[in-house]
Amino acid sequence: MDEKNVTIITVVHLLGFQTPKAITFLLFFLFLLIYCATICGNVLIISLVSYSKFLHSPMYFFLSQLSITDILLATVILPNLIHITLEKNTAIISISNCIIQFYFFAVSETSESLLLTVMSYDRYLAICKPLHYTLLMGHQFCWVTIITTWSLSFLAGLIYILVISKLEFCGPNIIDHFFCDLDPIVKLSCSDITIVQIESTSTSVVFGFIPVIFIIVSYVYIIVTIFKIPSIKSRQKVFSTCSSHLTVVCMFYGTLLFVYLVPRRGQLLKITKFLSLLYTVVTPLMNPIIYSLKNKDLKEVVGRIANNLLKLNFYHFKNLPIT
């Protein structure tokens, strides 16, 4: 390519979903409602775990960290998606801001993958090694694991940024997506992207493929252990302790694997763009709902708080001066 004819671009157009103008405000309110619900739901989980001593266990500690990850992911994706919707399905964003958005997206996705892996190990120890659980899953181990998880997540995102920042972008300056993902960004480059592809593959293996294998192996052992329990009720009770986590894992990795393994061409490109909503928008919204509906401990704590508030209001109303 003749360098004299190359025009370096500094801004890109995010096309979003290209929906009819008639439903623009409907989508705006829908995405705004989802964002508010996501933030409130995950903040509620964090508050409940912090408030109740009954929830001061490794499982809920990791769950609160997962909620932080979901808040980060929702904040990275949804405000920009709302902006695109208001701008009639197209928005202008600088290359640097696009790369920054991808950085925090990569951090949140990596941390969620690692946290789900740690949570599967927690469930494995609780079900398969109950006598050693307290010893192996101690307070210090939990904090070291969380610090390592976040450190690796920020490091993985930083590696991406260092490689991408060295590329030159010459267009076309259009991204047919609702956020700045790696493939759309790389397609704008007129530089050699071999290093980016190698780095992307190796990172996907380390932070994607290996965690999936670890989770599968953990649940194989968990299922085998559950089937050894003679009582059906006991089996159901034990399985209920990991059903929420298993549901979230299937939803998160299922959509990720489909979107990133299926070739993005033609009609499939539009399908994968809609499916991307599942792990960027729906998953952060559904995680607190799934854990709240399927977890008796969380429901009990919510019930206790609700009863305390009702008693407090009743006491306050009862002691109001009569005029």
XYZ file of C-alpha atoms in Angstrom:
323
model
C 0.000 0.000 0.000
C 1.297 3.420 -0.968
C 1.855 5.357 2.240
C 1.160 8.669 0.452
C -2.406 7.571 -0.326
C -3.134 6.307 3.179
C -5.400 8.521 5.277
C -5.026 7.911 8.988
C -8.401 8.012 10.730
C -8.907 9.387 14.231
C -12.653 8.814 14.672
C -15.036 5.955 13.866
C -18.788 5.589 13.431
C -20.521 2.966 15.578
C -23.605 1.836 13.658
C -25.445 0.088 16.468
C -28.439 -2.027 15.414
C -29.856 0.227 12.660
C -33.402 -0.108 13.975
C -36.419 1.906 12.681
C -36.719 5.459 14.007
C -40.214 4.686 15.281
C -38.824 2.526 18.096
C -35.847 4.734 18.976
C -37.338 6.058 22.224
C -38.657 2.598 23.117
C -35.127 1.167 22.843
C -33.731 4.153 24.735
C -36.036 3.572 27.705
C -35.475 -0.203 27.506
C -31.679 0.112 27.638
C -31.917 2.794 30.338
C -34.198 0.550 32.404
C -31.830 -2.413 31.943
C -28.860 -0.289 33.015
C -30.626 1.006 36.140
C -31.865 -2.501 37.021
C -28.383 -3.959 36.505
C -26.716 -1.396 38.749
C -29.396 -1.671 41.446
C -29.422 -5.488 41.384
C -25.668 -5.842 41.678
C -25.347 -3.083 44.281
C -28.032 -4.927 46.275
C -25.973 -8.143 46.154
C -22.844 -6.300 47.307
C -24.793 -4.560 50.101
C -26.416 -7.786 51.308
C -23.074 -9.620 51.455
C -21.494 -6.690 53.317
C -24.459 -6.187 55.658
C -25.219 -9.731 56.764
C -22.730 -11.744 58.802
C -24.742 -14.774 57.672
C -23.354 -14.216 54.147
C -19.716 -13.791 55.179
C -18.515 -16.947 53.431
C -16.193 -17.495 50.426
C -19.092 -18.229 48.056
C -20.804 -14.893 48.758
C -17.509 -13.036 48.853
C -16.812 -14.205 45.297
C -20.412 -13.399 44.346
C -19.948 -9.789 45.484
C -16.822 -9.575 43.339
C -18.809 -10.938 40.395
C -21.329 -8.157 40.975
C -18.532 -5.573 40.806
C -17.490 -7.078 37.479
C -21.076 -6.896 36.194
C -21.337 -3.232 37.206
C -18.103 -2.500 35.349
C -19.262 -4.343 32.220
C -22.682 -2.687 32.200
C -21.116 0.759 32.667
C -18.680 0.148 29.821
C -21.364 -0.987 27.357
C -24.806 0.417 28.164
C -24.248 4.219 28.432
C -22.560 4.165 25.028
C -25.346 1.962 23.623
C -27.935 4.416 24.955
C -25.994 7.249 23.300
C -25.949 5.394 19.964
C -29.705 4.821 20.222
C -30.372 8.515 20.837
C -28.082 9.455 17.955
C -30.374 7.491 15.612
C -28.275 4.306 15.525
C -24.937 5.889 14.746
C -22.425 7.635 16.975
C -18.996 9.122 16.446
C -16.240 8.004 18.803
C -12.515 8.664 18.700
C -10.103 5.805 18.101
C -8.524 6.365 21.518
C -11.904 6.220 23.299
C -12.796 3.139 21.273
C -9.623 1.412 22.437
C -10.276 2.492 26.043
C -13.786 1.009 25.863
C -12.357 -2.266 24.583
C -9.769 -2.238 27.386
C -12.362 -2.104 30.154
C -14.548 -4.588 28.269
C -11.585 -7.012 28.123
C -10.881 -6.454 31.839
C -14.479 -7.154 32.839
C -14.822 -10.242 30.632
C -11.487 -11.669 31.819
C -12.302 -11.057 35.474
C -15.753 -12.647 35.067
C -14.196 -15.719 33.451
C -11.637 -16.082 36.240
C -14.203 -15.438 38.979
C -16.565 -18.084 37.599
C -13.602 -20.478 37.595
C -12.751 -19.680 41.221
C -16.410 -20.087 42.181
C -16.484 -23.541 40.546
C -13.445 -24.492 42.640
C -15.264 -23.215 45.721
C -18.289 -25.419 44.914
C -15.994 -28.387 44.193
C -14.350 -28.107 47.625
C -17.682 -27.565 49.394
C -19.289 -30.663 47.828
C -16.393 -33.031 47.144
C -14.008 -32.080 49.977
C -16.280 -30.742 52.755
C -13.920 -31.736 55.577
C -11.067 -29.734 54.045
C -13.199 -26.783 52.893
C -12.536 -24.445 55.830
C -8.814 -25.144 55.719
C -8.387 -24.769 51.942
C -10.855 -21.910 51.400
C -9.622 -19.614 54.149
C -9.910 -15.819 54.417
C -6.336 -15.250 53.235
C -6.747 -17.588 50.247
C -9.901 -15.730 49.152
C -8.205 -12.346 49.214
C -5.084 -13.612 47.426
C -7.317 -15.188 44.776
C -9.314 -11.985 44.238
C -6.212 -9.772 44.064
C -4.639 -12.195 41.578
C -7.836 -12.318 39.510
C -8.128 -8.538 39.176
C -4.378 -8.132 38.580
C -4.399 -10.693 35.768
C -7.515 -9.084 34.273
C -5.986 -5.604 34.152
C -2.726 -7.075 32.854
C -4.516 -8.960 30.058
C -6.328 -5.776 29.023
C -3.083 -3.796 29.150
C -1.351 -6.289 26.849
C -4.162 -5.810 24.319
C -3.870 -2.030 24.521
C -0.088 -2.003 24.113
C -0.362 -4.091 20.940
C -3.369 -2.260 19.460
C -1.936 1.204 20.162
C 0.967 0.448 17.808
C -1.374 -0.090 14.850
C -2.209 2.530 12.254
C -5.871 2.924 11.362
C -6.777 3.945 7.836
C -10.380 2.885 7.562
C -13.023 2.541 6.554
C -13.994 4.426 9.699
C -17.194 2.427 10.272
C -17.759 -0.255 12.909
C -20.889 -2.320 12.360
C -21.378 -3.035 16.052
C -22.740 -1.385 19.191
C -19.391 -1.362 21.008
C -15.676 -1.469 20.207
C -14.784 -5.147 20.142
C -11.364 -6.450 19.090
C -12.220 -7.741 15.598
C -13.985 -4.544 14.434
C -11.071 -2.436 15.711
C -8.438 -4.598 14.014
C -10.348 -4.489 10.712
C -9.788 -0.721 10.629
C -6.028 -1.187 10.692
C -3.732 -1.003 7.672
C -0.792 -2.356 9.698
C 0.399 -5.928 10.099
C -1.971 -7.545 12.627
C -0.087 -10.837 13.065
C 1.076 -9.954 16.587
C -2.469 -8.941 17.554
C -3.851 -12.258 16.281
C -1.190 -14.259 18.152
C -1.803 -12.283 21.342
C -5.579 -12.664 20.976
C -5.318 -16.423 20.486
C -2.947 -16.954 23.405
C -5.045 -14.756 25.712
C -8.229 -16.584 24.707
C -6.592 -19.915 25.528
C -5.251 -18.774 28.912
C -8.304 -16.825 30.102
C -11.046 -18.570 28.144
C -10.333 -22.151 27.131
C -8.407 -23.239 30.242
C -11.069 -21.844 32.660
C -13.803 -23.660 30.695
C -11.916 -26.952 30.946
C -11.327 -26.373 34.675
C -15.031 -25.678 35.261
C -16.093 -28.756 33.265
C -13.708 -30.992 35.234
C -14.917 -29.489 38.525
C -18.546 -30.193 37.673
C -17.760 -33.724 36.537
C -16.405 -34.398 40.024
C -19.356 -32.555 41.605
C -21.934 -34.553 39.631
C -20.190 -37.841 40.406
C -20.160 -36.954 44.117
C -23.848 -35.954 44.062
C -24.878 -39.236 42.443
C -23.133 -41.112 45.240
C -25.546 -39.569 47.754
C -28.275 -42.161 48.459
C -31.131 -39.782 49.289
C -32.824 -37.948 46.391
C -33.714 -35.006 48.647
C -30.120 -34.730 49.786
C -28.985 -34.773 46.153
C -31.359 -31.954 45.285
C -30.267 -29.951 48.325
C -26.572 -30.315 47.462
C -27.123 -29.559 43.773
C -29.109 -26.427 44.648
C -25.951 -24.928 46.148
C -24.293 -24.846 42.724
C -27.282 -24.580 40.352
C -27.103 -20.761 40.242
C -23.418 -20.812 39.376
C -23.938 -23.484 36.712
C -26.750 -21.449 35.121
C -24.569 -18.329 34.957
C -21.629 -20.314 33.549
C -23.755 -21.815 30.760
C -25.241 -18.442 29.855
C -21.889 -16.627 29.895
C -19.672 -19.141 28.106
C -22.418 -20.410 25.790
C -22.923 -17.055 24.102
C -19.216 -16.189 24.163
C -18.212 -19.419 22.430
C -20.895 -19.042 19.770
C -20.127 -15.390 19.020
C -16.354 -15.765 18.839
C -16.081 -19.210 17.237
C -18.718 -18.861 14.486
C -17.400 -16.985 11.416
C -18.889 -13.474 11.192
C -20.045 -13.224 7.605
C -23.209 -11.983 5.950
C -26.360 -12.690 7.930
C -24.355 -14.379 10.706
C -22.691 -11.028 11.409
C -26.071 -9.505 12.287
C -27.030 -12.548 14.364
C -23.786 -12.487 16.366
C -24.233 -8.753 16.952
C -27.594 -9.419 18.613
C -26.164 -12.396 20.496
C -23.436 -10.117 21.844
C -26.178 -8.447 23.865
C -26.487 -11.648 25.891
C -23.015 -11.515 27.460
C -22.611 -7.711 27.492
C -26.093 -6.590 28.584
C -28.260 -9.547 29.636
C -25.694 -11.452 31.722
C -24.889 -8.529 34.104
C -28.661 -8.020 34.506
C -29.510 -11.691 35.064
C -26.658 -12.686 37.400
C -28.126 -11.050 40.546
C -31.625 -12.225 39.574
C -30.496 -15.838 39.117
C -28.591 -15.889 42.409
C -31.439 -14.169 44.268
C -34.168 -16.489 42.980
C -32.218 -19.718 43.445
C -30.409 -18.950 46.686
C -32.266 -19.488 49.960
C -29.658 -17.643 52.042
C -29.996 -14.444 50.012
C -33.795 -14.646 50.104
C -33.710 -15.127 53.887
C -31.478 -12.083 54.364
C -33.739 -9.973 52.132
C -36.730 -11.205 54.151
C -35.049 -10.282 57.432
C -34.192 -6.787 56.186
C -37.754 -6.312 54.893
C -39.207 -7.421 58.249
C -36.870 -5.103 60.163
C -37.886 -2.181 57.956
C -41.588 -2.977 58.431
C -41.134 -3.217 62.202
C -39.202 0.059 62.223
C -41.895 1.821 60.206
C -44.637 0.359 62.417
C -42.815 1.455 65.570
C -42.318 4.940 64.128
C -45.979 5.178 63.102
C -47.140 3.875 66.493
C -45.140 6.503 68.362
C -46.267 9.461 66.285
C -47.857 12.171 68.470
C -51.630 12.350 68.250
C -52.847 15.754 67.120
